[in-house]
Each structure stands twice: as C-alpha cells, then as structure tokens.
C-alpha cells in the first residue's frame, strides 16, 4: 500500500450532519395495528387471546417476517372504514387519527373499568410498514417490512433497487391522508430529502418509478442493447428495400 501525499485524493470526504424529520404517524384507514393486552387475570388473558403464551406469538412473528408480515393481518386489528377497531371485552374503539402512544392510553383508559391499573399492561404498535413499488423497479409488488420506521432508500432496496432507466429525480410517491390521497415527486439525488417528511415512508405509501425517454422510445437499457437493436432494425429495413427492388 502506497503512502498518501497531500496531492493524492483524500481517503474520504464528509458531508454536514443533516437532522432527520421524524414526524409522529397518525393511524389511517386500513392500517394494521398490533395490540397486546396482558393482565394478572388468566380469565381476561384468555379473552384477549394471550393464553397461548409468548412463545407462540414470537413464532408467529417470525413466520410473519418470512411471509411478508401476513401474520399481523391475521392476528392484528385493522382500522376499518369508520376508523374503528373491535377489541375483545372492550368493543369498538376509534383509533383513526391517533398515534400509537395515544391509542395505548385510550385502551388503558377503557381497560381500567375491568382491571386495576397496576394489574395490566398494554402495548400498541404498527403491524409493520406496508408499501407498494411499481414501474421501473427490479422487483415490483406489495411489501411489508416488520419495523416501525424505514427510509425511502431502504424501501427501494427492498424492491430490488431501481432499474437503469428509472427517473431517479422524479420518483412518484402517493401518500394516504385521512381526507384523501396526495401525489408527490421526489428527487432522490437531492440531499435535502434526508430532512424532509418524505425520507421515511409511511404505511400504505405507493412508489412509482417512471421510465426515462430511452425506454419510452423502445431502445435498450444500455449502449450494447441499443446498438444491437439499431443493427437489427437497419438489417430489416435493408431486407425490405432489397425485396422491393
């Protein structure tokens, strides 16, 4: 290994620290929520479906991770079209527009009618981050990542990265809000993305990568493919001309 001199390229360069924009997430329609209620009463635990024990729950979570998080859809609670979830014993509870912490406090308040505060435990969390990736991705489809927060770059990596013909400066993001859906265009090459509200994706986000003009024109994704296509097209034209003559 050669010694570096002042004229050589530096070993590394460092950018300024950019703070992340970590906004609270408010529960939306169709979100799947993992609600865990544990009490000192075996009878109540059985009602809340905890009699099987943590070992079975952990096994199901592992299987859910391997199968795209579907276990949360089966065992979790989906926020319905009215913003409600239905819990055993407690009945219908409206969670729409609440953070997971606010949802936890609300469930604890309802549970106090049946159990003393010191005799129960409530945990509320998102049942994974569900998102869709369409267009110029190497792996299109619906995905679930069993984490509370993932960046847009992690989501792109989970979908197999963008193709070489994707518009990286105009990635389309469709995001769900209580009043409807909004569409944004994201420049992945702009470092200001890290400090924006779009750096971390949210449940039910949809990413759509548009193709560059080279794909719209039907040419290859690289020089070799484009050259081969041009040669093939030219050969076909010459054959047609020879046949006419």
PDB file of C-alpha atoms in Angstrom:
ATOM      1  CA  UNK A   1       0.000   0.000   0.000  1.00  0.00           C
ATOM      2  CA  UNK A   2       1.440   3.351  -1.030  1.00  0.00           C
ATOM      3  CA  UNK A   3       1.687   6.336   1.305  1.00  0.00           C
ATOM      4  CA  UNK A   4      -0.748   9.137   0.577  1.00  0.00           C
ATOM      5  CA  UNK A   5       0.648  12.577  -0.172  1.00  0.00           C
ATOM      6  CA  UNK A   6      -1.106  15.922   0.008  1.00  0.00           C
ATOM      7  CA  UNK A   7      -1.648  15.819  -3.751  1.00  0.00           C
ATOM      8  CA  UNK A   8      -3.438  12.459  -3.602  1.00  0.00           C
ATOM      9  CA  UNK A   9      -7.202  12.040  -3.397  1.00  0.00           C
ATOM     10  CA  UNK A  10      -8.328  12.092   0.270  1.00  0.00           C
ATOM     11  CA  UNK A  11      -9.276   8.820   1.917  1.00  0.00           C
ATOM     12  CA  UNK A  12     -12.840  10.032   2.442  1.00  0.00           C
ATOM     13  CA  UNK A  13     -14.981  13.143   2.385  1.00  0.00           C
ATOM     14  CA  UNK A  14     -17.671  14.017   4.895  1.00  0.00           C
ATOM     15  CA  UNK A  15     -20.856  15.995   4.453  1.00  0.00           C
ATOM     16  CA  UNK A  16     -22.591  18.135   7.046  1.00  0.00           C
ATOM     17  CA  UNK A  17     -24.874  16.392   9.515  1.00  0.00           C
ATOM     18  CA  UNK A  18     -28.499  16.604   8.377  1.00  0.00           C
ATOM     19  CA  UNK A  19     -31.171  16.050  11.019  1.00  0.00           C
ATOM     20  CA  UNK A  20     -33.958  13.617  10.161  1.00  0.00           C
ATOM     21  CA  UNK A  21     -37.547  14.766  10.142  1.00  0.00           C
ATOM     22  CA  UNK A  22     -39.233  12.207  12.414  1.00  0.00           C
ATOM     23  CA  UNK A  23     -42.877  13.250  12.499  1.00  0.00           C
ATOM     24  CA  UNK A  24     -45.469  11.378  14.524  1.00  0.00           C
ATOM     25  CA  UNK A  25     -47.534   8.951  12.479  1.00  0.00           C
ATOM     26  CA  UNK A  26     -51.305   9.100  12.890  1.00  0.00           C
ATOM     27  CA  UNK A  27     -53.245   5.910  12.250  1.00  0.00           C
ATOM     28  CA  UNK A  28     -55.108   5.765   8.933  1.00  0.00           C
ATOM     29  CA  UNK A  29     -57.832   3.646   7.398  1.00  0.00           C
ATOM     30  CA  UNK A  30     -56.707   0.062   6.614  1.00  0.00           C
ATOM     31  CA  UNK A  31     -53.696   0.259   8.935  1.00  0.00           C
ATOM     32  CA  UNK A  32     -52.991  -2.995  10.756  1.00  0.00           C
ATOM     33  CA  UNK A  33     -52.263  -2.468  14.448  1.00  0.00           C
ATOM     34  CA  UNK A  34     -50.632  -4.984  16.770  1.00  0.00           C
ATOM     35  CA  UNK A  35     -52.351  -4.622  20.161  1.00  0.00           C
ATOM     36  CA  UNK A  36     -51.044  -6.667  23.072  1.00  0.00           C
ATOM     37  CA  UNK A  37     -53.010  -6.723  26.339  1.00  0.00           C
ATOM     38  CA  UNK A  38     -51.715  -8.669  29.333  1.00  0.00           C
ATOM     39  CA  UNK A  39     -53.292  -8.795  32.793  1.00  0.00           C
ATOM     40  CA  UNK A  40     -52.857 -10.641  36.075  1.00  0.00           C
ATOM     41  CA  UNK A  41     -56.154 -12.420  35.415  1.00  0.00           C
ATOM     42  CA  UNK A  42     -55.913 -15.734  33.491  1.00  0.00           C
ATOM     43  CA  UNK A  43     -59.564 -15.394  32.524  1.00  0.00           C
ATOM     44  CA  UNK A  44     -59.055 -11.970  30.957  1.00  0.00           C
ATOM     45  CA  UNK A  45     -55.854 -13.124  29.272  1.00  0.00           C
ATOM     46  CA  UNK A  46     -57.820 -15.906  27.638  1.00  0.00           C
ATOM     47  CA  UNK A  47     -60.404 -13.396  26.432  1.00  0.00           C
ATOM     48  CA  UNK A  48     -57.663 -11.253  24.881  1.00  0.00           C
ATOM     49  CA  UNK A  49     -56.121 -14.314  23.242  1.00  0.00           C
ATOM     50  CA  UNK A  50     -52.950 -14.442  25.319  1.00  0.00           C
ATOM     51  CA  UNK A  51     -53.474 -17.901  26.852  1.00  0.00           C
ATOM     52  CA  UNK A  52     -51.242 -19.458  24.156  1.00  0.00           C
ATOM     53  CA  UNK A  53     -48.214 -17.650  25.622  1.00  0.00           C
ATOM     54  CA  UNK A  54     -45.378 -15.537  24.221  1.00  0.00           C
ATOM     55  CA  UNK A  55     -43.597 -18.469  22.598  1.00  0.00           C
ATOM     56  CA  UNK A  56     -46.422 -18.974  20.108  1.00  0.00           C
ATOM     57  CA  UNK A  57     -46.612 -15.221  19.496  1.00  0.00           C
ATOM     58  CA  UNK A  58     -42.889 -14.992  18.809  1.00  0.00           C
ATOM     59  CA  UNK A  59     -43.083 -17.974  16.463  1.00  0.00           C
ATOM     60  CA  UNK A  60     -45.946 -16.355  14.570  1.00  0.00           C
ATOM     61  CA  UNK A  61     -43.991 -13.098  14.311  1.00  0.00           C
ATOM     62  CA  UNK A  62     -41.025 -14.971  12.842  1.00  0.00           C
ATOM     63  CA  UNK A  63     -43.267 -16.668  10.304  1.00  0.00           C
ATOM     64  CA  UNK A  64     -44.859 -13.301   9.545  1.00  0.00           C
ATOM     65  CA  UNK A  65     -41.434 -11.809   8.853  1.00  0.00           C
ATOM     66  CA  UNK A  66     -40.675 -14.595   6.397  1.00  0.00           C
ATOM     67  CA  UNK A  67     -44.077 -14.374   4.711  1.00  0.00           C
ATOM     68  CA  UNK A  68     -44.236 -10.608   4.232  1.00  0.00           C
ATOM     69  CA  UNK A  69     -45.825  -9.819   7.604  1.00  0.00           C
ATOM     70  CA  UNK A  70     -49.145 -11.525   6.841  1.00  0.00           C
ATOM     71  CA  UNK A  71     -49.343 -12.791  10.429  1.00  0.00           C
ATOM     72  CA  UNK A  72     -50.135  -9.261  11.592  1.00  0.00           C
ATOM     73  CA  UNK A  73     -53.051  -9.117   9.166  1.00  0.00           C
ATOM     74  CA  UNK A  74     -54.382 -12.354  10.694  1.00  0.00           C
ATOM     75  CA  UNK A  75     -53.704 -11.641  14.367  1.00  0.00           C
ATOM     76  CA  UNK A  76     -53.670  -7.833  14.316  1.00  0.00           C
ATOM     77  CA  UNK A  77     -56.514  -5.322  14.243  1.00  0.00           C
ATOM     78  CA  UNK A  78     -57.374  -3.456  11.046  1.00  0.00           C
ATOM     79  CA  UNK A  79     -58.636   0.119  11.268  1.00  0.00           C
ATOM     80  CA  UNK A  80     -61.938  -0.129   9.389  1.00  0.00           C
ATOM     81  CA  UNK A  81     -63.690   2.385   7.141  1.00  0.00           C
ATOM     82  CA  UNK A  82     -65.121   4.106  10.231  1.00  0.00           C
ATOM     83  CA  UNK A  83     -61.719   4.399  11.875  1.00  0.00           C
ATOM     84  CA  UNK A  84     -62.578   1.750  14.460  1.00  0.00           C
ATOM     85  CA  UNK A  85     -61.056  -1.472  15.755  1.00  0.00           C
ATOM     86  CA  UNK A  86     -63.012  -4.070  17.722  1.00  0.00           C
ATOM     87  CA  UNK A  87     -61.277  -5.451  20.813  1.00  0.00           C
ATOM     88  CA  UNK A  88     -62.447  -8.349  22.961  1.00  0.00           C
ATOM     89  CA  UNK A  89     -64.397  -7.204  26.030  1.00  0.00           C
ATOM     90  CA  UNK A  90     -63.836  -3.503  25.211  1.00  0.00           C
ATOM     91  CA  UNK A  91     -65.790  -3.486  21.937  1.00  0.00           C
ATOM     92  CA  UNK A  92     -65.441  -0.774  19.273  1.00  0.00           C
ATOM     93  CA  UNK A  93     -62.688   1.799  19.870  1.00  0.00           C
ATOM     94  CA  UNK A  94     -61.866   4.628  17.458  1.00  0.00           C
ATOM     95  CA  UNK A  95     -58.136   4.794  16.703  1.00  0.00           C
ATOM     96  CA  UNK A  96     -58.236   6.814  13.480  1.00  0.00           C
ATOM     97  CA  UNK A  97     -56.027   9.904  13.694  1.00  0.00           C
ATOM     98  CA  UNK A  98     -54.236   8.767  16.861  1.00  0.00           C
ATOM     99  CA  UNK A  99     -50.575   7.958  17.360  1.00  0.00           C
ATOM    100  CA  UNK A 100     -49.763   4.501  18.698  1.00  0.00           C
ATOM    101  CA  UNK A 101     -48.992   6.095  22.078  1.00  0.00           C
ATOM    102  CA  UNK A 102     -52.357   7.877  22.146  1.00  0.00           C
ATOM    103  CA  UNK A 103     -54.066   4.627  21.131  1.00  0.00           C
ATOM    104  CA  UNK A 104     -52.317   2.849  24.010  1.00  0.00           C
ATOM    105  CA  UNK A 105     -53.519   5.459  26.520  1.00  0.00           C
ATOM    106  CA  UNK A 106     -57.090   5.233  25.192  1.00  0.00           C
ATOM    107  CA  UNK A 107     -57.149   1.428  25.506  1.00  0.00           C
ATOM    108  CA  UNK A 108     -55.674   1.656  29.009  1.00  0.00           C
ATOM    109  CA  UNK A 109     -58.431   4.088  29.990  1.00  0.00           C
ATOM    110  CA  UNK A 110     -61.125   1.711  28.726  1.00  0.00           C
ATOM    111  CA  UNK A 111     -59.470  -1.264  30.415  1.00  0.00           C
ATOM    112  CA  UNK A 112     -59.498   0.424  33.837  1.00  0.00           C
ATOM    113  CA  UNK A 113     -63.214  -0.331  34.056  1.00  0.00           C
ATOM    114  CA  UNK A 114     -62.364  -4.037  34.321  1.00  0.00           C
ATOM    115  CA  UNK A 115     -58.855  -4.220  35.799  1.00  0.00           C
ATOM    116  CA  UNK A 116     -56.874  -2.192  38.278  1.00  0.00           C
ATOM    117  CA  UNK A 117     -54.216  -0.010  36.654  1.00  0.00           C
ATOM    118  CA  UNK A 118     -51.343  -1.895  38.304  1.00  0.00           C
ATOM    119  CA  UNK A 119     -52.678  -5.261  37.081  1.00  0.00           C
ATOM    120  CA  UNK A 120     -52.446  -4.871  33.311  1.00  0.00           C
ATOM    121  CA  UNK A 121     -50.035  -3.993  30.513  1.00  0.00           C
ATOM    122  CA  UNK A 122     -50.928  -2.590  27.075  1.00  0.00           C
ATOM    123  CA  UNK A 123     -48.668  -2.271  24.045  1.00  0.00           C
ATOM    124  CA  UNK A 124     -49.743  -0.799  20.693  1.00  0.00           C
ATOM    125  CA  UNK A 125     -47.547  -0.725  17.601  1.00  0.00           C
ATOM    126  CA  UNK A 126     -47.888  -0.788  13.846  1.00  0.00           C
ATOM    127  CA  UNK A 127     -48.063  -4.235  12.300  1.00  0.00           C
ATOM    128  CA  UNK A 128     -45.142  -3.472  10.010  1.00  0.00           C
ATOM    129  CA  UNK A 129     -44.758  -0.938   7.195  1.00  0.00           C
ATOM    130  CA  UNK A 130     -46.739  -1.940   4.110  1.00  0.00           C
ATOM    131  CA  UNK A 131     -45.936  -0.240   0.797  1.00  0.00           C
ATOM    132  CA  UNK A 132     -46.142  -0.819  -2.959  1.00  0.00           C
ATOM    133  CA  UNK A 133     -43.408  -0.403  -5.575  1.00  0.00           C
ATOM    134  CA  UNK A 134     -44.472  -0.152  -9.235  1.00  0.00           C
ATOM    135  CA  UNK A 135     -42.823   0.781 -12.509  1.00  0.00           C
ATOM    136  CA  UNK A 136     -39.071   0.766 -13.036  1.00  0.00           C
ATOM    137  CA  UNK A 137     -38.186  -1.413 -10.037  1.00  0.00           C
ATOM    138  CA  UNK A 138     -36.350  -4.713 -10.400  1.00  0.00           C
ATOM    139  CA  UNK A 139     -38.979  -6.355  -8.165  1.00  0.00           C
ATOM    140  CA  UNK A 140     -42.464  -4.860  -8.416  1.00  0.00           C
ATOM    141  CA  UNK A 141     -45.147  -5.658  -5.888  1.00  0.00           C
ATOM    142  CA  UNK A 142     -46.501  -5.150  -2.391  1.00  0.00           C
ATOM    143  CA  UNK A 143     -44.067  -5.387   0.508  1.00  0.00           C
ATOM    144  CA  UNK A 144     -44.167  -5.473   4.284  1.00  0.00           C
ATOM    145  CA  UNK A 145     -41.173  -4.647   6.475  1.00  0.00           C
ATOM    146  CA  UNK A 146     -41.509  -5.544  10.145  1.00  0.00           C
ATOM    147  CA  UNK A 147     -40.107  -2.305  11.502  1.00  0.00           C
ATOM    148  CA  UNK A 148     -41.632   0.848  12.937  1.00  0.00           C
ATOM    149  CA  UNK A 149     -39.717   3.125  10.574  1.00  0.00           C
ATOM    150  CA  UNK A 150     -37.836   2.690   7.287  1.00  0.00           C
ATOM    151  CA  UNK A 151     -36.284   5.201   4.916  1.00  0.00           C
ATOM    152  CA  UNK A 152     -37.287   5.582   1.294  1.00  0.00           C
ATOM    153  CA  UNK A 153     -33.897   4.151   0.276  1.00  0.00           C
ATOM    154  CA  UNK A 154     -34.490   1.039   2.393  1.00  0.00           C
ATOM    155  CA  UNK A 155     -37.865   0.620   0.692  1.00  0.00           C
ATOM    156  CA  UNK A 156     -36.243   0.936  -2.751  1.00  0.00           C
ATOM    157  CA  UNK A 157     -33.594  -1.616  -1.780  1.00  0.00           C
ATOM    158  CA  UNK A 158     -36.329  -3.975  -0.564  1.00  0.00           C
ATOM    159  CA  UNK A 159     -37.900  -3.739  -4.029  1.00  0.00           C
ATOM    160  CA  UNK A 160     -34.618  -4.742  -5.705  1.00  0.00           C
ATOM    161  CA  UNK A 161     -33.457  -1.173  -6.474  1.00  0.00           C
ATOM    162  CA  UNK A 162     -34.483   0.967  -9.447  1.00  0.00           C
ATOM    163  CA  UNK A 163     -33.659  -0.088 -12.991  1.00  0.00           C
ATOM    164  CA  UNK A 164     -31.047   1.807 -15.006  1.00  0.00           C
ATOM    165  CA  UNK A 165     -33.810   3.555 -16.968  1.00  0.00           C
ATOM    166  CA  UNK A 166     -35.763   4.875 -13.959  1.00  0.00           C
ATOM    167  CA  UNK A 167     -36.144   8.613 -13.394  1.00  0.00           C
ATOM    168  CA  UNK A 168     -34.315   8.921 -10.085  1.00  0.00           C
ATOM    169  CA  UNK A 169     -35.002  12.638  -9.871  1.00  0.00           C
ATOM    170  CA  UNK A 170     -38.799  12.226 -10.260  1.00  0.00           C
ATOM    171  CA  UNK A 171     -39.861   9.245  -8.170  1.00  0.00           C
ATOM    172  CA  UNK A 172     -43.635   9.427  -7.683  1.00  0.00           C
ATOM    173  CA  UNK A 173     -44.899   8.970  -4.125  1.00  0.00           C
ATOM    174  CA  UNK A 174     -48.619   8.526  -3.447  1.00  0.00           C
ATOM    175  CA  UNK A 175     -49.423   9.032   0.245  1.00  0.00           C
ATOM    176  CA  UNK A 176     -52.667   8.425   2.092  1.00  0.00           C
ATOM    177  CA  UNK A 177     -54.192  11.032   4.412  1.00  0.00           C
ATOM    178  CA  UNK A 178     -57.478  10.990   6.379  1.00  0.00           C
ATOM    179  CA  UNK A 179     -59.042  13.356   3.834  1.00  0.00           C
ATOM    180  CA  UNK A 180     -57.711  11.565   0.746  1.00  0.00           C
ATOM    181  CA  UNK A 181     -54.536  10.861  -1.223  1.00  0.00           C
ATOM    182  CA  UNK A 182     -51.753  13.214  -2.357  1.00  0.00           C
ATOM    183  CA  UNK A 183     -49.084  12.693  -5.014  1.00  0.00           C
ATOM    184  CA  UNK A 184     -45.519  13.982  -4.735  1.00  0.00           C
ATOM    185  CA  UNK A 185     -42.454  13.843  -6.977  1.00  0.00           C
ATOM    186  CA  UNK A 186     -39.237  13.049  -5.104  1.00  0.00           C
ATOM    187  CA  UNK A 187     -35.693  13.857  -6.242  1.00  0.00           C
ATOM    188  CA  UNK A 188     -33.577  11.030  -4.828  1.00  0.00           C
ATOM    189  CA  UNK A 189     -30.387  12.878  -5.803  1.00  0.00           C
ATOM    190  CA  UNK A 190     -31.117  15.857  -3.542  1.00  0.00           C
ATOM    191  CA  UNK A 191     -29.560  15.543  -0.085  1.00  0.00           C
ATOM    192  CA  UNK A 192     -32.306  17.775   1.315  1.00  0.00           C
ATOM    193  CA  UNK A 193     -34.525  14.688   1.090  1.00  0.00           C
ATOM    194  CA  UNK A 194     -32.991  13.471   4.369  1.00  0.00           C
ATOM    195  CA  UNK A 195     -34.507  16.386   6.285  1.00  0.00           C
ATOM    196  CA  UNK A 196     -37.900  16.219   4.549  1.00  0.00           C
ATOM    197  CA  UNK A 197     -41.113  14.456   5.538  1.00  0.00           C
ATOM    198  CA  UNK A 198     -40.586  12.011   2.655  1.00  0.00           C
ATOM    199  CA  UNK A 199     -37.331  10.466   3.870  1.00  0.00           C
ATOM    200  CA  UNK A 200     -39.240   7.909   5.946  1.00  0.00           C
ATOM    201  CA  UNK A 201     -42.084   6.159   4.178  1.00  0.00           C
ATOM    202  CA  UNK A 202     -45.433   5.577   5.851  1.00  0.00           C
ATOM    203  CA  UNK A 203     -47.832   2.630   5.845  1.00  0.00           C
ATOM    204  CA  UNK A 204     -49.740   2.252   2.565  1.00  0.00           C
ATOM    205  CA  UNK A 205     -47.345   4.516   0.614  1.00  0.00           C
ATOM    206  CA  UNK A 206     -47.074   3.706  -3.091  1.00  0.00           C
ATOM    207  CA  UNK A 207     -43.853   4.327  -5.024  1.00  0.00           C
ATOM    208  CA  UNK A 208     -43.965   4.588  -8.807  1.00  0.00           C
ATOM    209  CA  UNK A 209     -40.790   4.947 -10.863  1.00  0.00           C
ATOM    210  CA  UNK A 210     -41.332   6.380 -14.337  1.00  0.00           C
ATOM    211  CA  UNK A 211     -39.066   5.317 -17.246  1.00  0.00           C
ATOM    212  CA  UNK A 212     -36.709   7.694 -18.976  1.00  0.00           C
ATOM    213  CA  UNK A 213     -37.279   8.623 -22.630  1.00  0.00           C
ATOM    214  CA  UNK A 214     -34.853   5.932 -23.764  1.00  0.00           C
ATOM    215  CA  UNK A 215     -37.277   3.272 -22.512  1.00  0.00           C
ATOM    216  CA  UNK A 216     -40.340   5.085 -23.868  1.00  0.00           C
ATOM    217  CA  UNK A 217     -38.736   5.125 -27.318  1.00  0.00           C
ATOM    218  CA  UNK A 218     -38.248   1.367 -27.135  1.00  0.00           C
ATOM    219  CA  UNK A 219     -34.449   1.439 -27.160  1.00  0.00           C
ATOM    220  CA  UNK A 220     -32.195  -0.706 -24.992  1.00  0.00           C
ATOM    221  CA  UNK A 221     -31.283  -0.041 -21.422  1.00  0.00           C
ATOM    222  CA  UNK A 222     -27.572   0.348 -22.273  1.00  0.00           C
ATOM    223  CA  UNK A 223     -25.308   1.098 -25.260  1.00  0.00           C
ATOM    224  CA  UNK A 224     -24.860  -2.547 -26.268  1.00  0.00           C
ATOM    225  CA  UNK A 225     -28.585  -3.256 -26.323  1.00  0.00           C
ATOM    226  CA  UNK A 226     -29.292  -0.005 -28.152  1.00  0.00           C
ATOM    227  CA  UNK A 227     -26.591  -0.796 -30.754  1.00  0.00           C
ATOM    228  CA  UNK A 228     -27.918  -4.329 -31.267  1.00  0.00           C
ATOM    229  CA  UNK A 229     -31.439  -3.000 -31.685  1.00  0.00           C
ATOM    230  CA  UNK A 230     -30.258  -0.392 -34.190  1.00  0.00           C
ATOM    231  CA  UNK A 231     -28.373  -3.017 -36.223  1.00  0.00           C
ATOM    232  CA  UNK A 232     -31.381  -5.338 -36.226  1.00  0.00           C
ATOM    233  CA  UNK A 233     -33.686  -2.523 -37.331  1.00  0.00           C
ATOM    234  CA  UNK A 234     -31.290  -1.422 -40.081  1.00  0.00           C
ATOM    235  CA  UNK A 235     -30.942  -5.001 -41.346  1.00  0.00           C
ATOM    236  CA  UNK A 236     -34.713  -5.362 -41.518  1.00  0.00           C
ATOM    237  CA  UNK A 237     -35.027  -2.097 -43.463  1.00  0.00           C
ATOM    238  CA  UNK A 238     -32.341  -3.208 -45.958  1.00  0.00           C
ATOM    239  CA  UNK A 239     -34.077  -6.556 -46.473  1.00  0.00           C
ATOM    240  CA  UNK A 240     -37.359  -4.770 -47.187  1.00  0.00           C
ATOM    241  CA  UNK A 241     -35.661  -2.423 -49.671  1.00  0.00           C
ATOM    242  CA  UNK A 242     -33.958  -5.326 -51.448  1.00  0.00           C
ATOM    243  CA  UNK A 243     -37.242  -7.169 -51.705  1.00  0.00           C
ATOM    244  CA  UNK A 244     -38.914  -4.095 -53.200  1.00  0.00           C
ATOM    245  CA  UNK A 245     -36.132  -3.590 -55.721  1.00  0.00           C
TER     246      UNK A 245
END
